[in-house]
Amino acid sequence: MRLSHRLGQAQPRCPVRQLGQSADAHRLRSVGAGGQAVVHCPRIGYRRGVSCHTVVGGAPPGTTIRDRDSWTGSAGDHVDRMMKSANAPGIPAWLVYGILYFSSAYLGLQLATVEGIISPVWFAAGFALAGVLLHGYRVLPGIWLGGMGALLLHGLHPVGSAAIAFGEMLEALIGALLISRIAATHKLLVNTRNFLYLLLFGVLIAPLFSAAIGIGTLYLTQQLNGDQIAGSLATWWVGDATGVILIAPLILAWRTQPRCDLSARRGEIVALVLTTLLVCYLVFGNLLPPRFYDYPISYLPLAVMAWTVLRFRHRATTAILLLVAGSAFSGTYLGYGPFVQGNPTDTFVVLQLYVVSFSATALTVKAILSERQQAMNRLALAARVITHSPDGIIVTDPQGIILSANPAFFRNTGFTRQETIGSSIRKLTSVHHSADFFTSIWKQLRSTGHWEGEIWNRNSNGEILPQWLNINAIREASGKVTHYLGLYSDISRQKQVQERIHRLAYYDALTGLPNRQLFTDRLNQALKYSGRHNSRLALFFLDLDRFKNINDTLGHSIGDTVLQMTAERLTKCVRQTDTLARLGGDEFTIIIQDVNEDFDAILVAEKVVNAFREPLLVEDHELYVTPSIGISLYPDDGSDSEELIKHADTAMYRAKELGGNGFQFFAADMSDPIRWNLTVENALRRAVEQGTIQVVYQPQFDLRSGNIIGLEALARWHYKGPEETPPEVFIKVAEDTGLIHRLGDQILETACRQTMRWIKEGITGLKVSINISPLQLKQGDFTERLRRIVENSGVAPHQIELEITEGSLMENAGIMEGLLNLLSVQGFQIAIDDFGTGYSSLSYLKRLSIDRIKIDKSFIRETPHNHNDTAICRAIISMAHSLKLKVIAEGVETEEQMEFLRQERCDEVQGYIYSQAVGPKEVSEMIRQGYWNVRSEENGD
């Protein structure tokens, strides 16, 4: 409804206006292949200027809708093209909506009938509201300019045109503000409550502002007299409301709703369009005789509208609404149809009410149907999720009778639907749990409505399997429990992995006995028990005499078998309440509780010694193995585990000193076993001072390419004559006497200087691994000394790898974690040496900054023939790779071992199959002559 003024004479015309967008101004750019559309909407900053993103149809934010229902006619295509241009580069939205507003306002002015100045339908109001809702306040200047231009073109005074155009702009702004505060733009048509907000604020309330300002302006400019104000105000208001309800939903539907592929329904689309045109022509055309208008033929379009609402989406619904409304207005304007009255004002009032009520009803029903469809889609999705869930899901009544279950439940348990539905949940329970356990579950469910935990249920075969069960109570609004929902997850595999990790962490892989970590824990627990009960405890330290000779002469395979048989014999000598453990190598310990007299410990010691009187039959060898046993007693020989271990170890060395094959109790006058051998200590001290400790290098190779990737620096010492002193001997002496710090620094300096020499010779891309003693790590200035040594040599820290034994990781775990992280930050590579043989650090391994895990040669020795070693190697490789760590295997001596490691995707190897440890000159020569290929630093090959 708007006015037109020509030469002082009031003539029929229409007012203009439009509303704005609310919180979501949608920029539309692209659509996914499936027709799913997405809306990106910077939120207009009416209050705080915040921004949001609205996603429709599942596509990523930032995409826009270019699609349309494929059946659409020219009106829909035109609107879509015009809306797209609002986002086209270089064409501002305010200009597009200004043109739309001007065009629709000019058309509305041509329909003005009431008193010659007020139009019964104002499509421009719908464009204005949709524009601000979609693009924000930036389109308001275009609305004002478009409205003012149309009014000026129809002859209204500039001041009046400006005021009325301002009212139209205010209508759009207020409507958008009110709607955006409580509803999202893309949900205005698909949510009943949101659509009612659109009707209330956009259709009913916002037009009042434009009508009041417009009528007031006309009255003040003497275009209306006082008697005309009420009727004109009502006509203006209803005209704007009609334009909003016809145009705003149309634009919103085409800009915010996803496309529906209707290519398979083209016949129905054509039929719908033709039927709509025929019905509109019958009702609003000049086809029927006047007597037919006495019948309620105006309800005929309802059938077409019902067809559209039930069968098509919002795009089609709004387009058909506009077609019917346009036919009604054009036919009535020409004097046809059931709404033509003697008075033009009465004619258009009836027509307005018909169009508004017709459109509001159709769009409300469509919103209700959309909500129901969304609910059905959610239910269907939930059903699919339940059906395809890998976890078992069951529903029971409050008494525990199974009412429903998903396929995964039947698949995991083996029960059939006939066996399960209608049965009690007790059908699944096992004797693994006591009655109190299930009583506590029901008690918690009744109090909190939720229970979660591990449970052991049985399957159809009677097997008891571990599961993780999550039970939730389903309640009515009153709080009454109607059902219980249970989610079962099969954790059998997790249990197996946990057990495997537990075995690796706490048990010796070779013998199956507790390892050092579990032994330490058991000893501490036993000491607490003895302290509480005022009882005595005996600790045995056992070492096999001359076991090294067996390893050196018959090989490690025979040695491992001897250790396994030793463990079996020792197991028969102790009670179930005692603890037998292997600390490593040929060292075993026994914890015996409740020792009343020394004689009790003597009986066990004699039993152990006697157990080895018979030879061990290993393959074709008859081997006589004898033990040396040291015994310390609690509380006689110490009050804590460290003291007892030290004294038992001292007593064991005394037993060896006396010839072995016997036992010794600790005595206060016994010398420390290392100081007892002062000659070795003095000779080693001189060697360190004179720098006669040699450093040799054993190469490490990439298993895939065969290239040499690094070298391990190894210390060698000739104590007497040309024969080498085993490193485990002189290194232990160095650690016990404090020489390890100077010796370690010498080895570091030698290895770093040699690395720099190789670089100057053109041999690059190699890292040198250096073993670091736990005692070195404990020294406060170790990192500073290490940094100084590396800087003085000129090598980069990343070319040096520090090998740290697994056992040292668990000593002062917090300090070790910080130290390793510091070394890693400084650029050093970190490797865990002898993995799996001693202390296991799996519990916090993932927190450490390490680069490589080194599989101990004891696991490689019998691989792949020994199933236990094979399984351990697989587990270590798999675990390391899952933590993104490199794996290197040491002690590789055969093609079978190398092939097994290659199949298991071990990264690197080291062993005699490639080379034993050689001097630096030999390393240079082997590389120079091409026997060892150095990987390229650029590609890492």
Coordinates of C-alpha atoms in Angstrom, one line a residue, residues 405-881:
A405 CA 18.5 -55.5 21.3
N406 CA 20.6 -54.5 18.3
P407 CA 22.3 -56.9 15.8
A408 CA 25.7 -56.3 17.5
F409 CA 24.4 -57.7 20.7
F410 CA 23.3 -60.9 19.1
R411 CA 26.5 -61.1 17.1
N412 CA 28.7 -60.6 20.1
T413 CA 26.9 -62.9 22.5
G414 CA 25.8 -65.6 20.1
F415 CA 22.2 -65.6 21.4
T416 CA 19.3 -65.4 18.9
R417 CA 16.5 -63.0 19.1
Q418 CA 14.1 -65.8 20.1
E419 CA 16.4 -66.8 23.0
T420 CA 16.8 -63.2 24.3
I421 CA 13.7 -61.1 23.8
G422 CA 11.4 -61.6 26.8
S423 CA 14.1 -63.2 28.9
S424 CA 15.6 -61.8 32.1
I425 CA 18.9 -60.0 32.0
R426 CA 20.1 -62.7 34.3
K427 CA 20.4 -64.9 31.3
L428 CA 23.7 -63.1 30.5
T429 CA 25.2 -63.0 34.0
S430 CA 28.0 -65.4 35.0
V431 CA 29.3 -66.8 38.3
H432 CA 32.3 -64.6 38.0
H433 CA 30.5 -62.0 40.1
S434 CA 28.9 -62.4 43.5
A435 CA 25.3 -61.6 44.3
D436 CA 26.5 -58.5 46.2
F437 CA 28.0 -57.2 43.0
F438 CA 24.7 -57.2 41.1
T439 CA 22.9 -55.9 44.2
S440 CA 25.2 -52.9 44.2
I441 CA 24.5 -52.3 40.5
W442 CA 20.7 -52.2 41.1
K443 CA 21.2 -50.0 44.1
Q444 CA 23.2 -47.4 42.2
L445 CA 20.7 -47.5 39.3
R446 CA 17.8 -46.8 41.6
S447 CA 19.6 -43.9 43.3
T448 CA 21.5 -42.3 40.4
G449 CA 20.0 -43.8 37.2
H450 CA 23.4 -44.7 35.9
W451 CA 26.0 -47.4 36.3
E452 CA 29.2 -48.0 34.4
G453 CA 32.0 -50.5 34.8
E454 CA 33.6 -53.8 33.8
I455 CA 31.5 -56.9 34.0
W456 CA 32.0 -60.5 33.0
N457 CA 29.1 -62.0 31.1
R458 CA 28.6 -65.3 29.4
N459 CA 27.8 -65.9 25.7
S460 CA 25.6 -68.6 24.2
N461 CA 28.5 -71.1 24.4
G462 CA 28.9 -70.5 28.1
E463 CA 32.2 -68.7 27.7
I464 CA 32.8 -65.9 30.2
L465 CA 33.9 -62.7 28.4
P466 CA 34.9 -59.3 29.8
Q467 CA 32.7 -56.4 28.8
W468 CA 32.4 -52.7 29.6
L469 CA 28.8 -52.1 30.5
N470 CA 27.1 -48.7 30.6
I471 CA 23.5 -48.6 32.0
N472 CA 21.2 -45.6 32.0
A473 CA 17.7 -45.3 33.3
I474 CA 15.0 -43.9 30.9
R475 CA 12.5 -41.9 32.8
E476 CA 9.1 -40.3 32.2
A477 CA 8.6 -36.6 32.8
S478 CA 7.3 -37.5 36.2
G479 CA 10.7 -39.2 37.0
K480 CA 9.3 -42.8 36.9
V481 CA 11.7 -45.3 35.3
T482 CA 10.2 -46.9 32.3
H483 CA 13.2 -48.7 30.8
Y484 CA 16.9 -49.3 31.2
L485 CA 19.3 -48.9 28.3
G486 CA 22.5 -50.9 28.3
L487 CA 25.6 -50.5 26.1
Y488 CA 28.0 -53.5 26.0
S489 CA 31.5 -53.1 24.6
D490 CA 33.6 -56.2 24.2
I491 CA 36.9 -55.6 25.8
S492 CA 38.4 -59.0 25.3
R493 CA 41.1 -57.7 23.0
Q494 CA 41.9 -54.8 25.3
K495 CA 42.2 -57.3 28.2
Q496 CA 44.7 -59.3 26.1
V497 CA 46.7 -56.3 25.2
Q498 CA 46.7 -55.1 28.9
E499 CA 47.8 -58.6 30.0
R500 CA 50.6 -58.6 27.4
I501 CA 51.8 -55.1 28.4
H502 CA 51.6 -56.2 32.1
R503 CA 53.6 -59.3 31.3
L504 CA 56.2 -57.2 29.5
A505 CA 56.3 -54.6 32.3
Y506 CA 56.4 -56.9 35.3
Y507 CA 57.6 -60.3 34.1
D508 CA 60.8 -61.7 32.6
A509 CA 60.1 -62.7 29.0
L510 CA 62.5 -65.6 29.1
T511 CA 61.5 -67.4 32.3
G512 CA 58.1 -65.9 33.1
L513 CA 59.3 -65.0 36.5
P514 CA 58.7 -61.5 38.1
N515 CA 61.3 -59.0 36.8
R516 CA 63.2 -56.4 38.8
Q517 CA 60.4 -54.0 39.0
L518 CA 57.8 -56.5 40.3
F519 CA 60.5 -57.9 42.6
T520 CA 61.1 -54.5 44.1
D521 CA 57.4 -54.0 44.7
R522 CA 57.0 -57.4 46.2
L523 CA 60.0 -56.9 48.5
N524 CA 58.6 -53.6 49.8
Q525 CA 55.2 -55.2 50.4
A526 CA 56.8 -58.1 52.2
L527 CA 58.8 -55.7 54.4
K528 CA 55.6 -53.8 55.3
Y529 CA 53.9 -57.0 56.2
S530 CA 56.8 -58.2 58.3
G531 CA 56.9 -54.8 60.1
R532 CA 53.1 -54.9 60.9
H533 CA 53.3 -58.6 62.1
N534 CA 56.7 -58.3 63.8
S535 CA 57.9 -61.3 61.7
R536 CA 61.2 -62.0 60.0
L537 CA 62.0 -62.1 56.3
A538 CA 64.9 -63.7 54.3
L539 CA 66.1 -62.4 51.0
F540 CA 68.1 -64.7 48.7
F541 CA 70.4 -63.5 46.0
L542 CA 71.3 -66.3 43.6
D543 CA 73.9 -66.3 40.8
L544 CA 74.9 -69.3 38.6
D545 CA 78.5 -70.2 38.8
R546 CA 80.5 -69.9 35.6
F547 CA 77.3 -69.4 33.5
K548 CA 79.2 -67.1 31.2
N549 CA 81.3 -70.1 30.0
I550 CA 78.1 -71.8 28.9
N551 CA 77.0 -68.8 26.9
D552 CA 80.5 -68.3 25.4
T553 CA 81.1 -71.9 24.4
L554 CA 77.6 -73.2 23.6
G555 CA 75.9 -70.0 22.5
H556 CA 73.1 -67.9 23.9
S557 CA 70.4 -70.3 22.8
I558 CA 71.7 -73.0 25.1
G559 CA 72.3 -70.4 27.8
D560 CA 68.6 -69.3 27.6
T561 CA 67.4 -72.8 27.9
V562 CA 69.6 -73.3 31.0
L563 CA 68.0 -70.2 32.5
Q564 CA 64.5 -71.5 31.8
M565 CA 65.3 -74.8 33.4
T566 CA 66.9 -73.1 36.3
A567 CA 63.7 -71.1 36.9
E568 CA 61.7 -74.4 36.8
R569 CA 63.9 -76.0 39.4
L570 CA 63.9 -73.0 41.7
T571 CA 60.1 -72.8 41.4
K572 CA 59.8 -76.2 43.0
C573 CA 61.9 -75.1 45.9
V574 CA 59.7 -72.3 47.2
R575 CA 56.2 -71.9 48.5
Q576 CA 53.4 -70.1 46.7
T577 CA 53.6 -67.3 49.3
D578 CA 57.2 -66.7 48.4
T579 CA 58.5 -64.6 45.5
L580 CA 61.0 -66.0 43.0
A581 CA 62.2 -63.4 40.5
R582 CA 64.9 -63.0 37.8
L583 CA 66.7 -59.7 37.9
G584 CA 68.6 -60.2 34.7
G585 CA 71.3 -62.4 33.3
D586 CA 71.8 -65.3 35.6
E587 CA 70.8 -63.4 38.7
F588 CA 67.7 -64.7 40.7
T589 CA 66.2 -63.6 43.9
I590 CA 63.9 -65.3 46.4
I591 CA 61.8 -63.5 49.1
I592 CA 60.8 -65.8 51.9
Q593 CA 58.3 -64.5 54.5
D594 CA 57.6 -65.6 58.1
V595 CA 61.1 -66.9 58.8
N596 CA 61.0 -67.9 62.5
E597 CA 64.7 -69.0 62.8
D598 CA 67.8 -68.9 60.7
F599 CA 67.4 -72.6 60.3
D600 CA 64.2 -72.0 58.2
A601 CA 66.3 -70.0 55.6
I602 CA 69.1 -72.7 55.8
L603 CA 66.5 -75.4 54.9
V604 CA 65.4 -73.5 51.8
A605 CA 69.0 -72.7 50.8
E606 CA 70.0 -76.3 51.0
K607 CA 67.0 -77.3 49.1
V608 CA 68.0 -74.9 46.3
V609 CA 71.6 -76.2 46.3
N610 CA 70.4 -79.8 46.2
A611 CA 68.1 -79.0 43.3
F612 CA 71.1 -78.5 41.1
R613 CA 72.9 -81.7 41.9
E614 CA 71.4 -83.4 38.9
P615 CA 72.7 -82.2 35.5
L616 CA 70.7 -80.2 33.1
L617 CA 70.0 -82.0 29.8
V618 CA 70.0 -79.4 27.0
E619 CA 69.9 -80.8 23.5
D620 CA 72.9 -83.2 23.4
H621 CA 74.7 -81.5 26.3
E622 CA 74.8 -82.6 30.0
L623 CA 75.4 -79.5 31.9
Y624 CA 76.2 -79.2 35.6
V625 CA 75.1 -75.8 37.0
T626 CA 75.7 -74.7 40.6
P627 CA 74.4 -71.7 42.5
S628 CA 76.0 -69.2 44.7
I629 CA 73.5 -67.8 47.2
G630 CA 73.7 -64.8 49.5
I631 CA 71.2 -64.4 52.3
S632 CA 70.2 -61.3 54.3
L633 CA 67.6 -61.2 57.0
Y634 CA 65.0 -58.6 58.1
P635 CA 65.3 -56.9 60.5
D636 CA 68.7 -58.3 61.4
D637 CA 70.7 -57.2 58.3
G638 CA 68.6 -54.2 57.3
S639 CA 65.3 -52.3 57.7
D640 CA 64.7 -51.3 54.1
S641 CA 64.8 -53.0 50.7
E642 CA 68.0 -51.2 49.5
E643 CA 70.0 -52.3 52.5
L644 CA 68.8 -55.9 52.4
I645 CA 69.6 -56.1 48.6
K646 CA 73.0 -54.7 49.1
H647 CA 73.8 -57.2 52.0
A648 CA 72.4 -60.2 50.1
D649 CA 74.5 -59.2 47.1
T650 CA 77.6 -59.0 49.3
A651 CA 76.9 -62.4 50.8
M652 CA 76.5 -63.9 47.4
Y653 CA 79.9 -62.6 46.3
R654 CA 81.4 -64.1 49.4
A655 CA 79.8 -67.4 48.5
K656 CA 81.4 -67.2 45.0
E657 CA 84.7 -66.3 46.6
L658 CA 84.5 -69.4 48.6
G659 CA 84.1 -71.5 45.4
G660 CA 80.4 -71.3 44.8
N661 CA 77.8 -74.1 45.0
G662 CA 76.8 -73.0 48.4
F663 CA 75.2 -70.2 50.4
Q664 CA 76.4 -67.5 52.9
F665 CA 74.6 -65.4 55.4
F666 CA 75.5 -61.7 55.5
A667 CA 78.0 -60.8 58.2
A668 CA 79.0 -57.3 59.3
D669 CA 82.7 -58.1 58.7
M670 CA 82.2 -58.9 55.0
S671 CA 83.9 -56.5 52.6
D672 CA 82.0 -54.8 49.8
P673 CA 82.4 -57.1 46.7
I674 CA 83.8 -54.3 44.5
R675 CA 86.3 -53.0 47.1
W676 CA 87.2 -56.6 47.7
N677 CA 88.8 -56.5 44.2
L678 CA 91.0 -53.4 44.6
T679 CA 93.4 -54.5 41.9
V680 CA 90.8 -54.2 39.3
E681 CA 89.8 -50.8 40.5
N682 CA 93.3 -49.5 40.6
A683 CA 94.1 -50.8 37.1
L684 CA 91.0 -49.2 35.7
R685 CA 91.7 -45.9 37.5
R686 CA 95.2 -45.9 35.8
A687 CA 93.6 -46.7 32.4
V688 CA 91.2 -43.8 32.7
E689 CA 93.9 -41.4 33.8
Q690 CA 96.2 -42.5 31.0
G691 CA 93.4 -42.5 28.4
T692 CA 94.1 -46.1 27.3
I693 CA 90.4 -47.1 27.1
Q694 CA 89.7 -47.7 23.5
V695 CA 86.5 -46.8 21.6
V696 CA 85.3 -49.0 18.7
Y697 CA 82.2 -48.7 16.6
Q698 CA 79.6 -51.2 15.5
P699 CA 77.6 -50.1 12.5
Q700 CA 73.8 -49.9 12.4
F701 CA 71.9 -50.4 9.2
D702 CA 68.5 -49.4 7.7
L703 CA 66.7 -52.7 7.2
R704 CA 64.9 -51.6 4.1
S705 CA 67.6 -49.9 2.1
G706 CA 70.6 -51.6 3.6
N707 CA 72.3 -48.3 4.1
I708 CA 74.5 -47.6 7.2
I709 CA 72.7 -45.0 9.3
G710 CA 74.8 -44.9 12.4
L711 CA 77.4 -46.4 14.7
E712 CA 77.4 -47.4 18.3
A713 CA 80.4 -46.3 20.3
L714 CA 81.6 -49.2 22.5
A715 CA 84.4 -49.0 25.2
R716 CA 87.1 -51.7 25.2
W717 CA 89.7 -52.3 27.9
H718 CA 92.6 -54.8 28.0
Y719 CA 93.3 -55.4 31.7
K720 CA 95.9 -58.2 31.4
G721 CA 97.3 -59.1 28.1
P722 CA 95.6 -58.9 24.7
E723 CA 92.3 -60.4 25.9
E724 CA 89.5 -57.8 26.4
T725 CA 87.9 -57.4 29.8
P726 CA 84.1 -57.7 29.4
P727 CA 82.5 -54.3 29.5
E728 CA 79.9 -55.4 32.0
V729 CA 82.8 -56.1 34.4
F730 CA 84.8 -52.9 34.2
I731 CA 81.8 -50.7 33.7
K732 CA 80.3 -52.0 37.0
V733 CA 83.6 -51.4 38.7
A734 CA 83.6 -47.9 37.3
E735 CA 80.1 -47.3 38.5
D736 CA 80.8 -48.7 42.0
T737 CA 83.9 -46.6 42.4
G738 CA 82.8 -43.3 40.9
L739 CA 85.1 -43.6 37.9
I740 CA 82.2 -43.8 35.5
H741 CA 81.9 -40.0 35.3
R742 CA 85.5 -39.5 34.0
L743 CA 85.3 -42.6 31.9
G744 CA 81.9 -41.5 30.4
D745 CA 83.3 -38.1 29.6
Q746 CA 86.3 -39.7 27.8
I747 CA 84.1 -41.9 25.7
L748 CA 81.9 -38.9 24.8
E749 CA 84.9 -36.8 23.8
T750 CA 86.5 -39.6 21.8
A751 CA 83.2 -40.4 19.9
C752 CA 82.4 -36.7 19.2
R753 CA 85.9 -35.9 17.9
Q754 CA 85.8 -39.0 15.7
T755 CA 82.4 -38.0 14.4
M756 CA 83.9 -34.6 13.4
R757 CA 86.8 -36.4 11.7
W758 CA 84.4 -38.4 9.6
I759 CA 82.5 -35.3 8.6
K760 CA 85.8 -33.6 7.5
E761 CA 86.5 -36.8 5.4
G762 CA 83.2 -36.3 3.7
I763 CA 81.3 -39.0 5.6
T764 CA 78.1 -37.3 6.7
G765 CA 74.6 -38.4 7.6
L766 CA 75.7 -40.8 10.3
K767 CA 74.7 -40.5 14.0
V768 CA 76.9 -42.0 16.7
S769 CA 75.2 -43.7 19.6
I770 CA 76.8 -43.5 23.0
N771 CA 75.8 -45.5 26.1
I772 CA 75.1 -43.3 29.2
S773 CA 75.3 -44.8 32.7
P774 CA 72.5 -44.1 35.1
L775 CA 75.1 -42.6 37.4
Q776 CA 76.1 -40.0 34.8
L777 CA 72.5 -39.0 34.4
K778 CA 72.1 -38.4 38.1
Q779 CA 75.0 -35.9 38.2
G780 CA 73.7 -32.4 38.4
D781 CA 76.1 -30.9 35.8
F782 CA 75.8 -33.8 33.3
T783 CA 73.9 -31.8 30.7
E784 CA 76.3 -28.9 31.0
R785 CA 79.3 -31.1 30.6
L786 CA 77.7 -32.9 27.6
R787 CA 76.9 -29.6 25.9
R788 CA 80.5 -28.4 26.4
I789 CA 81.9 -31.6 25.0
V790 CA 79.7 -31.5 21.9
E791 CA 80.4 -27.8 21.3
N792 CA 84.2 -28.2 21.6
S793 CA 84.1 -31.1 19.1
G794 CA 82.2 -29.1 16.6
V795 CA 79.5 -31.7 15.9
A796 CA 75.8 -30.9 15.9
P797 CA 73.8 -32.4 18.8
H798 CA 71.4 -34.2 16.4
Q799 CA 74.4 -36.3 15.2
I800 CA 74.8 -37.8 18.7
E801 CA 72.4 -40.4 20.1
L802 CA 72.4 -41.1 23.9
E803 CA 71.5 -44.7 24.8
I804 CA 69.9 -45.0 28.2
T805 CA 69.1 -48.4 29.7
E806 CA 65.5 -49.2 30.4
G807 CA 66.1 -49.8 34.0
S808 CA 67.5 -46.2 34.6
L809 CA 64.2 -44.8 33.4
M810 CA 62.3 -45.9 36.5
E811 CA 64.9 -44.5 38.9
N812 CA 63.6 -41.1 39.9
A813 CA 61.0 -41.2 37.1
G814 CA 60.0 -37.6 37.4
I815 CA 63.6 -36.4 37.2
M816 CA 64.4 -38.7 34.3
E817 CA 61.4 -37.4 32.4
G818 CA 62.5 -33.8 32.8
L819 CA 66.1 -34.6 31.9
L820 CA 65.2 -36.5 28.7
N821 CA 62.9 -33.7 27.6
L822 CA 65.8 -31.2 28.2
L823 CA 68.2 -33.3 26.2
S824 CA 65.7 -33.6 23.4
V825 CA 65.1 -29.9 23.3
Q826 CA 68.9 -29.4 23.1
G827 CA 68.8 -31.5 19.9
F828 CA 70.2 -34.9 21.1
Q829 CA 68.6 -38.1 19.9
I830 CA 67.4 -40.4 22.7
A831 CA 67.3 -44.2 22.5
I832 CA 66.1 -46.8 25.1
D833 CA 68.7 -49.6 25.3
D834 CA 68.1 -53.2 26.3
F835 CA 64.3 -52.8 26.1
G836 CA 62.3 -55.4 28.0
T837 CA 65.2 -56.9 30.0
G838 CA 64.9 -55.0 33.2
Y839 CA 62.9 -52.1 34.5
S840 CA 60.0 -51.6 32.2
S841 CA 58.8 -48.0 31.6
L842 CA 55.7 -48.7 29.6
S843 CA 53.5 -46.9 32.1
Y844 CA 55.0 -43.5 31.2
L845 CA 57.0 -44.3 28.1
K846 CA 54.7 -42.2 25.9
R847 CA 55.5 -39.1 28.0
L848 CA 59.2 -39.3 27.3
S849 CA 61.0 -37.5 24.5
I850 CA 62.7 -40.5 22.9
D851 CA 63.4 -41.4 19.3
R852 CA 64.3 -45.1 19.3
I853 CA 63.7 -48.3 21.1
K854 CA 66.5 -50.9 21.0
I855 CA 65.3 -54.5 21.3
D856 CA 67.7 -56.4 23.5
K857 CA 69.7 -59.2 21.8
S858 CA 68.4 -61.7 24.3
F859 CA 65.0 -61.5 22.4
I860 CA 66.6 -61.8 19.0
R861 CA 68.8 -64.7 19.8
E862 CA 66.3 -67.5 19.2
T863 CA 64.0 -65.6 16.9
P864 CA 62.0 -66.7 14.9
H865 CA 62.1 -70.2 16.3
N866 CA 61.3 -69.3 19.9
H867 CA 57.6 -68.4 19.9
N868 CA 58.0 -66.3 23.1
D869 CA 60.8 -64.2 21.8
T870 CA 59.0 -63.8 18.5
A871 CA 55.8 -62.6 20.2
I872 CA 57.8 -60.2 22.4
C873 CA 59.6 -58.7 19.4
R874 CA 56.3 -58.3 17.6
A875 CA 54.8 -56.6 20.6
I876 CA 57.7 -54.2 21.1
I877 CA 57.8 -53.2 17.4
S878 CA 54.1 -52.7 17.3
M879 CA 54.1 -50.7 20.5
A880 CA 57.0 -48.5 19.3
H881 CA 55.4 -47.8 16.0

